[in-house]
């Protein structure tokens, strides 16, 4: 009876905040009951219920903790480049724990930024390639994207491949080609 009512009323999760707290848990309990009574495991349907929970506070707490321990990566990009803007928008959406801090180098005084962070970045360098500053050290082009891959959880499966021999040479050439033709 419990399973029948929760399955019937499950559509309320689309419109009710209270239903989003009750019915996904009820569905997980129903699938756990199916497993214990009938030995049929619907693990994917149990995990699917997590879509209905709001993890914003947990993400922010983890992001703040990571920022204190490891710091944020400052991404210096060209605000006049449409490809750069689209890339930054995409990276911002994929940045679950707010590890990246985006700075349009055209709206920031490059000389003042370089002096303040004790770096030797010129406006010409920043126009040519994207830079990331992490823990006071600059990374550019492909190497910057490699740092991003290590920082963002979605790219963790890809990150080890970026450190294989020959990949950095190929990646730097590909990045240079794209950067010249943007």
PDB file of C-alpha atoms in Angstrom, residues 2-179:
ATOM      1  CA  UNK A   2       2.878   2.349   0.914  1.00  0.00           C
ATOM      2  CA  UNK A   3       4.626   1.657  -2.404  1.00  0.00           C
ATOM      3  CA  UNK A   4       1.412   2.094  -4.379  1.00  0.00           C
ATOM      4  CA  UNK A   5       0.647   5.487  -2.803  1.00  0.00           C
ATOM      5  CA  UNK A   6       4.225   6.769  -3.190  1.00  0.00           C
ATOM      6  CA  UNK A   7       4.389   5.622  -6.834  1.00  0.00           C
ATOM      7  CA  UNK A   8       1.010   7.194  -7.600  1.00  0.00           C
ATOM      8  CA  UNK A   9       1.799  10.546  -5.988  1.00  0.00           C
ATOM      9  CA  UNK A  10       5.443  10.695  -7.103  1.00  0.00           C
ATOM     10  CA  UNK A  11       4.613  13.241  -9.818  1.00  0.00           C
ATOM     11  CA  UNK A  12       4.189  15.850  -7.076  1.00  0.00           C
ATOM     12  CA  UNK A  13       7.995  16.138  -6.846  1.00  0.00           C
ATOM     13  CA  UNK A  14       7.810  18.355  -9.910  1.00  0.00           C
ATOM     14  CA  UNK A  15       5.715  21.005  -8.159  1.00  0.00           C
ATOM     15  CA  UNK A  16       6.104  20.568  -4.394  1.00  0.00           C
ATOM     16  CA  UNK A  17       9.183  21.172  -2.250  1.00  0.00           C
ATOM     17  CA  UNK A  18       7.761  18.972   0.497  1.00  0.00           C
ATOM     18  CA  UNK A  19       7.162  16.156  -2.006  1.00  0.00           C
ATOM     19  CA  UNK A  20      10.821  16.420  -3.129  1.00  0.00           C
ATOM     20  CA  UNK A  21      11.839  15.636   0.441  1.00  0.00           C
ATOM     21  CA  UNK A  22       9.419  12.777   1.047  1.00  0.00           C
ATOM     22  CA  UNK A  23       8.836  10.796  -2.150  1.00  0.00           C
ATOM     23  CA  UNK A  24      12.444  10.186  -3.275  1.00  0.00           C
ATOM     24  CA  UNK A  25      13.190   8.723   0.170  1.00  0.00           C
ATOM     25  CA  UNK A  26      10.000   6.662  -0.044  1.00  0.00           C
ATOM     26  CA  UNK A  27      11.051   5.368  -3.474  1.00  0.00           C
ATOM     27  CA  UNK A  28      14.492   4.398  -2.142  1.00  0.00           C
ATOM     28  CA  UNK A  29      12.850   2.596   0.770  1.00  0.00           C
ATOM     29  CA  UNK A  30      10.501   0.807  -1.633  1.00  0.00           C
ATOM     30  CA  UNK A  31      13.426  -0.406  -3.767  1.00  0.00           C
ATOM     31  CA  UNK A  32      15.320  -1.472  -0.650  1.00  0.00           C
ATOM     32  CA  UNK A  33      12.229  -3.461   0.394  1.00  0.00           C
ATOM     33  CA  UNK A  34      12.074  -5.099  -3.040  1.00  0.00           C
ATOM     34  CA  UNK A  35      15.711  -6.100  -2.651  1.00  0.00           C
ATOM     35  CA  UNK A  36      15.316  -7.540   0.844  1.00  0.00           C
ATOM     36  CA  UNK A  37      12.055  -9.385   0.121  1.00  0.00           C
ATOM     37  CA  UNK A  38      12.561 -10.509  -3.474  1.00  0.00           C
ATOM     38  CA  UNK A  39      16.357 -10.250  -4.002  1.00  0.00           C
ATOM     39  CA  UNK A  40      15.903  -8.006  -7.057  1.00  0.00           C
ATOM     40  CA  UNK A  41      18.248  -5.020  -7.042  1.00  0.00           C
ATOM     41  CA  UNK A  42      17.236  -1.805  -8.805  1.00  0.00           C
ATOM     42  CA  UNK A  43      20.362   0.105  -7.806  1.00  0.00           C
ATOM     43  CA  UNK A  44      20.085   2.562 -10.699  1.00  0.00           C
ATOM     44  CA  UNK A  45      16.546   3.513  -9.690  1.00  0.00           C
ATOM     45  CA  UNK A  46      17.706   4.045  -6.111  1.00  0.00           C
ATOM     46  CA  UNK A  47      20.538   6.341  -7.224  1.00  0.00           C
ATOM     47  CA  UNK A  48      18.256   8.189  -9.615  1.00  0.00           C
ATOM     48  CA  UNK A  49      16.328   9.573  -6.635  1.00  0.00           C
ATOM     49  CA  UNK A  50      19.294  11.800  -5.710  1.00  0.00           C
ATOM     50  CA  UNK A  51      18.382  14.007  -8.679  1.00  0.00           C
ATOM     51  CA  UNK A  52      15.531  15.412  -6.608  1.00  0.00           C
ATOM     52  CA  UNK A  53      17.683  16.571  -3.673  1.00  0.00           C
ATOM     53  CA  UNK A  54      19.250  20.029  -3.441  1.00  0.00           C
ATOM     54  CA  UNK A  55      22.966  19.736  -2.691  1.00  0.00           C
ATOM     55  CA  UNK A  56      23.755  23.467  -2.957  1.00  0.00           C
ATOM     56  CA  UNK A  57      24.711  23.945   0.704  1.00  0.00           C
ATOM     57  CA  UNK A  58      26.893  20.840   0.682  1.00  0.00           C
ATOM     58  CA  UNK A  59      28.605  21.948  -2.553  1.00  0.00           C
ATOM     59  CA  UNK A  60      29.282  25.407  -1.133  1.00  0.00           C
ATOM     60  CA  UNK A  61      30.644  23.977   2.123  1.00  0.00           C
ATOM     61  CA  UNK A  62      32.971  21.634   0.227  1.00  0.00           C
ATOM     62  CA  UNK A  63      34.005  24.484  -2.092  1.00  0.00           C
ATOM     63  CA  UNK A  64      34.829  26.780   0.826  1.00  0.00           C
ATOM     64  CA  UNK A  65      36.844  24.045   2.494  1.00  0.00           C
ATOM     65  CA  UNK A  66      38.764  23.324  -0.707  1.00  0.00           C
ATOM     66  CA  UNK A  67      39.409  27.045  -1.218  1.00  0.00           C
ATOM     67  CA  UNK A  68      40.889  27.329   2.285  1.00  0.00           C
ATOM     68  CA  UNK A  69      43.076  24.249   1.897  1.00  0.00           C
ATOM     69  CA  UNK A  70      44.154  24.432  -1.737  1.00  0.00           C
ATOM     70  CA  UNK A  71      43.154  27.892  -2.946  1.00  0.00           C
ATOM     71  CA  UNK A  72      41.292  28.922  -6.064  1.00  0.00           C
ATOM     72  CA  UNK A  73      42.593  28.977  -9.603  1.00  0.00           C
ATOM     73  CA  UNK A  74      42.445  32.452 -11.135  1.00  0.00           C
ATOM     74  CA  UNK A  75      41.569  32.155 -14.806  1.00  0.00           C
ATOM     75  CA  UNK A  76      42.669  35.165 -16.866  1.00  0.00           C
ATOM     76  CA  UNK A  77      40.783  35.193 -20.158  1.00  0.00           C
ATOM     77  CA  UNK A  78      40.094  37.558 -23.055  1.00  0.00           C
ATOM     78  CA  UNK A  79      36.686  39.196 -22.557  1.00  0.00           C
ATOM     79  CA  UNK A  80      36.519  40.268 -26.217  1.00  0.00           C
ATOM     80  CA  UNK A  81      36.964  36.748 -27.597  1.00  0.00           C
ATOM     81  CA  UNK A  82      33.629  34.957 -28.233  1.00  0.00           C
ATOM     82  CA  UNK A  83      35.271  31.507 -27.977  1.00  0.00           C
ATOM     83  CA  UNK A  84      36.898  32.460 -24.668  1.00  0.00           C
ATOM     84  CA  UNK A  85      33.608  33.765 -23.280  1.00  0.00           C
ATOM     85  CA  UNK A  86      31.781  30.554 -24.262  1.00  0.00           C
ATOM     86  CA  UNK A  87      34.549  28.460 -22.723  1.00  0.00           C
ATOM     87  CA  UNK A  88      34.429  30.435 -19.475  1.00  0.00           C
ATOM     88  CA  UNK A  89      30.640  30.078 -19.355  1.00  0.00           C
ATOM     89  CA  UNK A  90      30.921  26.327 -19.796  1.00  0.00           C
ATOM     90  CA  UNK A  91      33.681  25.998 -17.200  1.00  0.00           C
ATOM     91  CA  UNK A  92      31.657  28.067 -14.716  1.00  0.00           C
ATOM     92  CA  UNK A  93      28.722  25.680 -15.110  1.00  0.00           C
ATOM     93  CA  UNK A  94      30.947  22.638 -14.626  1.00  0.00           C
ATOM     94  CA  UNK A  95      32.689  24.136 -11.578  1.00  0.00           C
ATOM     95  CA  UNK A  96      30.649  22.401  -8.870  1.00  0.00           C
ATOM     96  CA  UNK A  97      32.823  23.505  -5.963  1.00  0.00           C
ATOM     97  CA  UNK A  98      33.685  27.038  -7.199  1.00  0.00           C
ATOM     98  CA  UNK A  99      37.391  26.243  -7.564  1.00  0.00           C
ATOM     99  CA  UNK A 100      37.795  28.697 -10.456  1.00  0.00           C
ATOM    100  CA  UNK A 101      37.820  32.478 -10.242  1.00  0.00           C
ATOM    101  CA  UNK A 102      37.381  34.122 -13.643  1.00  0.00           C
ATOM    102  CA  UNK A 103      39.043  37.454 -14.420  1.00  0.00           C
ATOM    103  CA  UNK A 104      38.675  39.260 -17.733  1.00  0.00           C
ATOM    104  CA  UNK A 105      42.187  40.619 -18.187  1.00  0.00           C
ATOM    105  CA  UNK A 106      40.810  43.536 -20.216  1.00  0.00           C
ATOM    106  CA  UNK A 107      38.859  44.808 -17.207  1.00  0.00           C
ATOM    107  CA  UNK A 108      41.842  44.325 -14.882  1.00  0.00           C
ATOM    108  CA  UNK A 109      44.984  46.435 -15.100  1.00  0.00           C
ATOM    109  CA  UNK A 110      47.555  43.835 -16.218  1.00  0.00           C
ATOM    110  CA  UNK A 111      50.528  45.763 -14.819  1.00  0.00           C
ATOM    111  CA  UNK A 112      48.876  46.241 -11.450  1.00  0.00           C
ATOM    112  CA  UNK A 113      47.830  42.587 -11.357  1.00  0.00           C
ATOM    113  CA  UNK A 114      51.344  41.431 -12.284  1.00  0.00           C
ATOM    114  CA  UNK A 115      52.925  43.606  -9.604  1.00  0.00           C
ATOM    115  CA  UNK A 116      50.373  42.573  -6.970  1.00  0.00           C
ATOM    116  CA  UNK A 117      50.847  38.865  -7.658  1.00  0.00           C
ATOM    117  CA  UNK A 118      54.610  39.178  -8.358  1.00  0.00           C
ATOM    118  CA  UNK A 119      54.244  37.791 -11.879  1.00  0.00           C
ATOM    119  CA  UNK A 120      55.645  38.957 -15.179  1.00  0.00           C
ATOM    120  CA  UNK A 121      52.484  38.896 -17.298  1.00  0.00           C
ATOM    121  CA  UNK A 122      52.139  41.376 -20.122  1.00  0.00           C
ATOM    122  CA  UNK A 123      48.987  42.333 -21.966  1.00  0.00           C
ATOM    123  CA  UNK A 124      50.435  40.760 -25.127  1.00  0.00           C
ATOM    124  CA  UNK A 125      50.917  37.426 -23.352  1.00  0.00           C
ATOM    125  CA  UNK A 126      47.356  37.518 -22.061  1.00  0.00           C
ATOM    126  CA  UNK A 127      45.966  38.323 -25.527  1.00  0.00           C
ATOM    127  CA  UNK A 128      47.812  35.368 -27.019  1.00  0.00           C
ATOM    128  CA  UNK A 129      46.835  32.659 -24.507  1.00  0.00           C
ATOM    129  CA  UNK A 130      44.644  32.002 -21.517  1.00  0.00           C
ATOM    130  CA  UNK A 131      46.512  32.024 -18.216  1.00  0.00           C
ATOM    131  CA  UNK A 132      45.767  30.452 -14.874  1.00  0.00           C
ATOM    132  CA  UNK A 133      47.428  31.603 -11.691  1.00  0.00           C
ATOM    133  CA  UNK A 134      47.474  28.962  -8.976  1.00  0.00           C
ATOM    134  CA  UNK A 135      49.409  29.438  -5.747  1.00  0.00           C
ATOM    135  CA  UNK A 136      51.392  32.284  -7.277  1.00  0.00           C
ATOM    136  CA  UNK A 137      52.534  30.309 -10.312  1.00  0.00           C
ATOM    137  CA  UNK A 138      51.247  31.038 -13.837  1.00  0.00           C
ATOM    138  CA  UNK A 139      50.158  28.292 -16.252  1.00  0.00           C
ATOM    139  CA  UNK A 140      49.264  29.058 -19.851  1.00  0.00           C
ATOM    140  CA  UNK A 141      47.445  27.450 -22.747  1.00  0.00           C
ATOM    141  CA  UNK A 142      47.283  23.658 -22.637  1.00  0.00           C
ATOM    142  CA  UNK A 143      48.993  23.542 -19.237  1.00  0.00           C
ATOM    143  CA  UNK A 144      46.281  25.818 -17.847  1.00  0.00           C
ATOM    144  CA  UNK A 145      43.593  23.478 -19.132  1.00  0.00           C
ATOM    145  CA  UNK A 146      45.463  20.586 -17.575  1.00  0.00           C
ATOM    146  CA  UNK A 147      45.287  22.350 -14.203  1.00  0.00           C
ATOM    147  CA  UNK A 148      41.555  22.908 -14.728  1.00  0.00           C
ATOM    148  CA  UNK A 149      41.107  19.191 -15.464  1.00  0.00           C
ATOM    149  CA  UNK A 150      42.695  18.374 -12.115  1.00  0.00           C
ATOM    150  CA  UNK A 151      40.544  20.947 -10.285  1.00  0.00           C
ATOM    151  CA  UNK A 152      37.097  20.050 -11.687  1.00  0.00           C
ATOM    152  CA  UNK A 153      35.612  16.656 -10.691  1.00  0.00           C
ATOM    153  CA  UNK A 154      33.932  16.126 -14.047  1.00  0.00           C
ATOM    154  CA  UNK A 155      37.339  16.053 -15.758  1.00  0.00           C
ATOM    155  CA  UNK A 156      39.070  13.759 -13.238  1.00  0.00           C
ATOM    156  CA  UNK A 157      38.751  10.688 -15.502  1.00  0.00           C
ATOM    157  CA  UNK A 158      40.476  12.659 -18.275  1.00  0.00           C
ATOM    158  CA  UNK A 159      43.203  14.297 -16.138  1.00  0.00           C
ATOM    159  CA  UNK A 160      45.660  11.358 -15.903  1.00  0.00           C
ATOM    160  CA  UNK A 161      45.663  11.025 -19.687  1.00  0.00           C
ATOM    161  CA  UNK A 162      46.806  14.649 -20.006  1.00  0.00           C
ATOM    162  CA  UNK A 163      50.057  13.792 -18.204  1.00  0.00           C
ATOM    163  CA  UNK A 164      51.105  10.931 -20.503  1.00  0.00           C
ATOM    164  CA  UNK A 165      54.325  11.416 -22.503  1.00  0.00           C
ATOM    165  CA  UNK A 166      53.707  13.196 -25.781  1.00  0.00           C
ATOM    166  CA  UNK A 167      50.252  14.473 -24.836  1.00  0.00           C
ATOM    167  CA  UNK A 168      51.570  17.824 -23.575  1.00  0.00           C
ATOM    168  CA  UNK A 169      53.462  18.369 -26.856  1.00  0.00           C
ATOM    169  CA  UNK A 170      50.363  17.503 -28.908  1.00  0.00           C
ATOM    170  CA  UNK A 171      48.031  19.481 -26.590  1.00  0.00           C
ATOM    171  CA  UNK A 172      50.218  22.586 -26.712  1.00  0.00           C
ATOM    172  CA  UNK A 173      50.263  22.449 -30.525  1.00  0.00           C
ATOM    173  CA  UNK A 174      46.486  22.007 -30.701  1.00  0.00           C
ATOM    174  CA  UNK A 175      45.893  24.832 -28.226  1.00  0.00           C
ATOM    175  CA  UNK A 176      48.251  27.085 -30.201  1.00  0.00           C
ATOM    176  CA  UNK A 177      46.381  26.352 -33.428  1.00  0.00           C
ATOM    177  CA  UNK A 178      42.977  27.096 -31.853  1.00  0.00           C
ATOM    178  CA  UNK A 179      44.290  30.241 -30.119  1.00  0.00           C
TER     179      UNK A 179
END
